[in-house]
């Protein structure tokens, strides 16, 4: 089973210059809590923007570049989504962590979305794809802490496919 996890601005922006634009400590903590012990699936650019292999998570990285390789037992590079069949069909939760191209590519196979909805517009070059809200039900909604370490207002919203 695939779940998306993303933090997005109110204008759907998710990144700029292959980086995150905001720093929200509580959101990063939540990302770690939700994804630790699970498989995380991402595009090559997002993998590069992480800058390291995240501990206690198996990484699947999509890349068409046959020369792209990472020597790490917790990283697998795949050239297309046919390699994700078992991850789509099983009952375990696997996280699609971005970026924009991979959210769009895998959205049809995703059952759940954990979206951090930031109540502010940002300028950027990468957006979360359009979502047909008729296909989704909100199952959880909770405001995140707003303080000096979390300088924007934001809400954690969980969507499940109807
Ligand atoms: N706010 C958030 O929660 C969040 C989360 C993640 C990322 N981001 C942001 O999103 C941005 C990156 O997103 P992006 O869309 O530019 O890049 P991306 O989706 O991370 O990576 C794109 C790369 O994935 C590979 N790829 C894409 N489709 C493929 C397919 N069908 N088959 C095989 N490989 C495929 C290609 O790699 P090759 O070029 O190697 O072939 C492509 O260049 C950054 O700014 C990042 O900070 C934000």
Short mmCIF file of C-alpha atoms and ligand atoms in Angstrom, two decimals:
data_model
loop_
_atom_site.label_atom_id
_atom_site.label_comp_id
_atom_site.label_asym_id
_atom_site.label_seq_id
_atom_site.Cartn_x
_atom_site.Cartn_y
_atom_site.Cartn_z
CA UNK A 1 0.00 0.00 0.00
CA UNK A 2 1.31 3.42 -0.93
CA UNK A 3 0.83 6.61 1.10
CA UNK A 4 1.92 10.07 0.07
CA UNK A 5 3.59 12.34 2.58
CA UNK A 6 4.08 15.99 1.62
CA UNK A 7 4.24 19.51 3.02
CA UNK A 8 2.67 22.06 0.69
CA UNK A 9 2.00 25.77 0.64
CA UNK A 10 -1.52 27.12 0.19
CA UNK A 11 -0.68 27.71 -3.50
CA UNK A 12 0.53 24.06 -3.78
CA UNK A 13 4.23 24.95 -4.00
CA UNK A 14 6.47 22.23 -2.52
CA UNK A 15 10.01 23.27 -3.48
CA UNK A 16 12.43 25.64 -5.11
CA UNK A 17 15.89 25.00 -6.64
CA UNK A 18 15.59 21.35 -5.55
CA UNK A 19 15.21 22.34 -1.90
CA UNK A 20 12.44 22.72 0.64
CA UNK A 21 11.57 26.39 1.13
CA UNK A 22 10.50 26.40 4.77
CA UNK A 23 11.81 24.93 7.96
CA UNK A 24 9.12 23.55 10.22
CA UNK A 25 10.75 21.49 12.97
CA UNK A 26 7.57 19.73 14.06
CA UNK A 27 6.81 18.66 10.49
CA UNK A 28 10.28 17.15 10.08
CA UNK A 29 9.82 15.32 13.38
CA UNK A 30 6.48 14.00 12.19
CA UNK A 31 8.00 12.91 8.86
CA UNK A 32 10.64 10.96 10.78
CA UNK A 33 8.08 9.39 13.12
CA UNK A 34 5.74 8.29 10.32
CA UNK A 35 8.38 7.00 7.91
CA UNK A 36 10.90 5.34 10.24
CA UNK A 37 10.94 1.58 9.74
CA UNK A 38 9.16 1.89 6.39
CA UNK A 39 10.12 2.01 2.74
CA UNK A 40 10.34 5.51 1.26
CA UNK A 41 9.90 5.96 -2.50
CA UNK A 42 11.23 9.03 -4.28
CA UNK A 43 12.54 10.57 -7.47
CA UNK A 44 16.25 10.96 -8.08
CA UNK A 45 16.12 14.73 -7.49
CA UNK A 46 14.46 14.37 -4.11
CA UNK A 47 17.01 11.71 -3.15
CA UNK A 48 19.78 14.15 -4.03
CA UNK A 49 18.08 16.94 -2.10
CA UNK A 50 18.02 14.76 1.05
CA UNK A 51 21.80 14.78 0.89
CA UNK A 52 22.14 11.46 2.72
CA UNK A 53 20.56 8.08 3.24
CA UNK A 54 18.00 8.45 6.03
CA UNK A 55 18.50 6.01 8.91
CA UNK A 56 16.13 3.09 9.44
CA UNK A 57 14.37 3.47 6.13
CA UNK A 58 14.67 1.50 2.90
CA UNK A 59 14.94 3.93 -0.02
CA UNK A 60 13.59 3.25 -3.49
CA UNK A 61 14.76 5.85 -5.97
CA UNK A 62 13.30 6.24 -9.46
CA UNK A 63 15.81 7.16 -12.15
CA UNK A 64 16.04 6.50 -15.87
CA UNK A 65 19.77 7.13 -15.77
CA UNK A 66 21.52 3.76 -16.06
CA UNK A 67 24.75 5.27 -14.75
CA UNK A 68 23.17 6.49 -11.51
CA UNK A 69 24.22 4.19 -8.68
CA UNK A 70 24.40 4.35 -4.89
CA UNK A 71 26.43 1.83 -2.91
CA UNK A 72 24.18 1.35 0.09
CA UNK A 73 22.19 -1.72 1.13
CA UNK A 74 19.24 0.51 2.05
CA UNK A 75 18.98 2.11 -1.38
CA UNK A 76 17.50 0.51 -4.48
CA UNK A 77 17.34 2.34 -7.80
CA UNK A 78 14.53 1.40 -10.16
CA UNK A 79 14.01 2.53 -13.77
CA UNK A 80 10.19 2.43 -13.85
CA UNK A 81 7.13 1.88 -11.69
CA UNK A 82 6.59 -1.76 -12.71
CA UNK A 83 9.12 -2.55 -9.93
CA UNK A 84 6.62 -1.14 -7.42
CA UNK A 85 3.87 -3.71 -8.06
CA UNK A 86 4.42 -5.62 -4.81
CA UNK A 87 4.58 -2.38 -2.82
CA UNK A 88 1.28 -1.22 -4.31
CA UNK A 89 -0.47 -4.53 -3.65
CA UNK A 90 0.70 -5.54 -0.18
CA UNK A 91 -0.87 -4.40 3.12
CA UNK A 92 2.17 -2.68 4.56
CA UNK A 93 2.41 1.08 4.39
CA UNK A 94 5.13 2.46 2.06
CA UNK A 95 5.68 6.20 1.76
CA UNK A 96 5.89 8.17 -1.46
CA UNK A 97 8.00 11.17 -0.38
CA UNK A 98 8.20 13.15 -3.63
CA UNK A 99 9.01 15.15 -5.53
CA UNK A 100 6.39 16.58 -7.82
CA UNK A 101 6.97 14.18 -10.70
CA UNK A 102 6.75 11.12 -8.46
CA UNK A 103 3.64 12.34 -6.61
CA UNK A 104 1.97 12.75 -9.99
CA UNK A 105 3.20 9.42 -11.32
CA UNK A 106 2.10 7.40 -8.28
CA UNK A 107 -1.04 9.30 -7.23
CA UNK A 108 -3.36 6.76 -8.99
CA UNK A 109 -1.92 3.94 -6.84
CA UNK A 110 -1.93 5.82 -3.52
CA UNK A 111 -4.50 4.98 -0.82
CA UNK A 112 -3.63 7.59 1.80
CA UNK A 113 -2.10 11.09 1.90
CA UNK A 114 -0.52 12.83 4.87
CA UNK A 115 -0.52 16.47 3.82
CA UNK A 116 0.96 19.27 5.89
CA UNK A 117 -1.05 22.23 4.66
CA UNK A 118 0.86 25.44 5.29
CA UNK A 119 -1.40 28.50 5.49
CA UNK A 120 0.83 30.70 3.37
CA UNK A 121 1.69 31.12 -0.30
CA UNK A 122 5.31 30.63 -1.32
CA UNK A 123 7.26 31.28 -4.48
CA UNK A 124 8.82 28.18 -5.94
CA UNK A 125 9.34 26.07 -9.04
CA UNK A 126 7.73 22.77 -8.00
CA UNK A 127 4.09 22.11 -7.16
CA UNK A 128 2.04 19.28 -5.71
CA UNK A 129 -0.21 17.91 -8.49
CA UNK A 130 -3.92 18.66 -8.75
CA UNK A 131 -5.97 16.32 -6.56
CA UNK A 132 -9.56 15.36 -7.36
CA UNK A 133 -11.00 15.90 -3.88
CA UNK A 134 -14.12 13.90 -4.74
CA UNK A 135 -11.97 10.77 -4.56
CA UNK A 136 -10.77 11.46 -0.99
CA UNK A 137 -12.18 11.70 2.54
CA UNK A 138 -10.48 13.60 5.35
CA UNK A 139 -9.94 11.17 8.23
CA UNK A 140 -7.76 13.32 10.51
CA UNK A 141 -7.08 17.01 10.89
CA UNK A 142 -4.87 18.63 13.51
CA UNK A 143 -3.19 22.02 13.76
CA UNK A 144 0.57 21.81 14.18
CA UNK A 145 2.41 23.80 16.87
CA UNK A 146 3.12 27.42 15.99
CA UNK A 147 6.13 28.92 17.79
CA UNK A 148 9.71 30.11 17.17
CA UNK A 149 10.70 26.69 15.74
CA UNK A 150 7.56 26.48 13.60
CA UNK A 151 7.10 29.91 12.14
CA UNK A 152 4.12 29.30 9.88
CA UNK A 153 0.60 28.19 10.65
CA UNK A 154 -0.09 24.75 9.26
CA UNK A 155 -2.43 21.80 9.66
CA UNK A 156 -1.75 18.09 9.38
CA UNK A 157 -4.51 16.64 7.21
CA UNK A 158 -4.90 12.93 6.46
CA UNK A 159 -6.85 11.89 3.39
CA UNK A 160 -7.99 8.37 2.56
CA UNK A 161 -9.20 7.19 -0.82
CA UNK A 162 -13.00 6.68 -0.80
N1 LIG B 1 7.46 19.78 0.27
C1 LIG B 1 7.64 18.48 0.23
O1 LIG B 1 7.04 17.72 1.01
C2 LIG B 1 8.60 17.91 -0.77
C3 LIG B 1 8.85 16.53 -0.79
C4 LIG B 1 9.75 16.04 -1.73
C5 LIG B 1 10.36 16.90 -2.63
N2 LIG B 1 10.09 18.22 -2.59
C6 LIG B 1 10.70 19.15 -3.54
O2 LIG B 1 10.35 18.74 -4.85
C7 LIG B 1 11.41 19.12 -5.74
C8 LIG B 1 11.86 17.92 -6.56
O3 LIG B 1 10.76 17.44 -7.34
P1 LIG B 1 10.94 17.11 -8.91
O4 LIG B 1 9.60 16.76 -9.47
O5 LIG B 1 11.72 18.22 -9.53
O6 LIG B 1 11.92 15.85 -8.89
P2 LIG B 1 11.72 14.36 -8.33
O7 LIG B 1 10.33 13.89 -8.61
O8 LIG B 1 12.25 14.26 -6.95
O9 LIG B 1 12.78 13.58 -9.25
C9 LIG B 1 12.65 13.60 -10.65
C10 LIG B 1 13.50 12.51 -11.22
O10 LIG B 1 12.94 11.23 -10.94
C11 LIG B 1 13.18 10.35 -12.03
N3 LIG B 1 11.90 9.96 -12.62
C12 LIG B 1 10.78 10.70 -12.76
N4 LIG B 1 9.80 10.00 -13.37
C13 LIG B 1 10.32 8.77 -13.62
C14 LIG B 1 9.81 7.60 -14.24
N5 LIG B 1 8.55 7.55 -14.74
N6 LIG B 1 10.61 6.52 -14.35
C15 LIG B 1 11.89 6.56 -13.86
N7 LIG B 1 12.43 7.65 -13.26
C16 LIG B 1 11.66 8.75 -13.15
C17 LIG B 1 14.03 11.11 -13.03
O11 LIG B 1 15.38 10.89 -12.63
P3 LIG B 1 16.62 10.89 -13.70
O12 LIG B 1 16.71 12.30 -14.17
O13 LIG B 1 17.78 10.44 -12.89
O14 LIG B 1 16.21 9.90 -14.77
C18 LIG B 1 13.62 12.55 -12.74
O15 LIG B 1 14.58 13.51 -13.16
C19 LIG B 1 12.50 19.72 -4.85
O16 LIG B 1 12.36 21.13 -4.80
C20 LIG B 1 12.21 19.14 -3.48
O17 LIG B 1 12.70 19.94 -2.43
C21 LIG B 1 9.21 18.74 -1.67
#
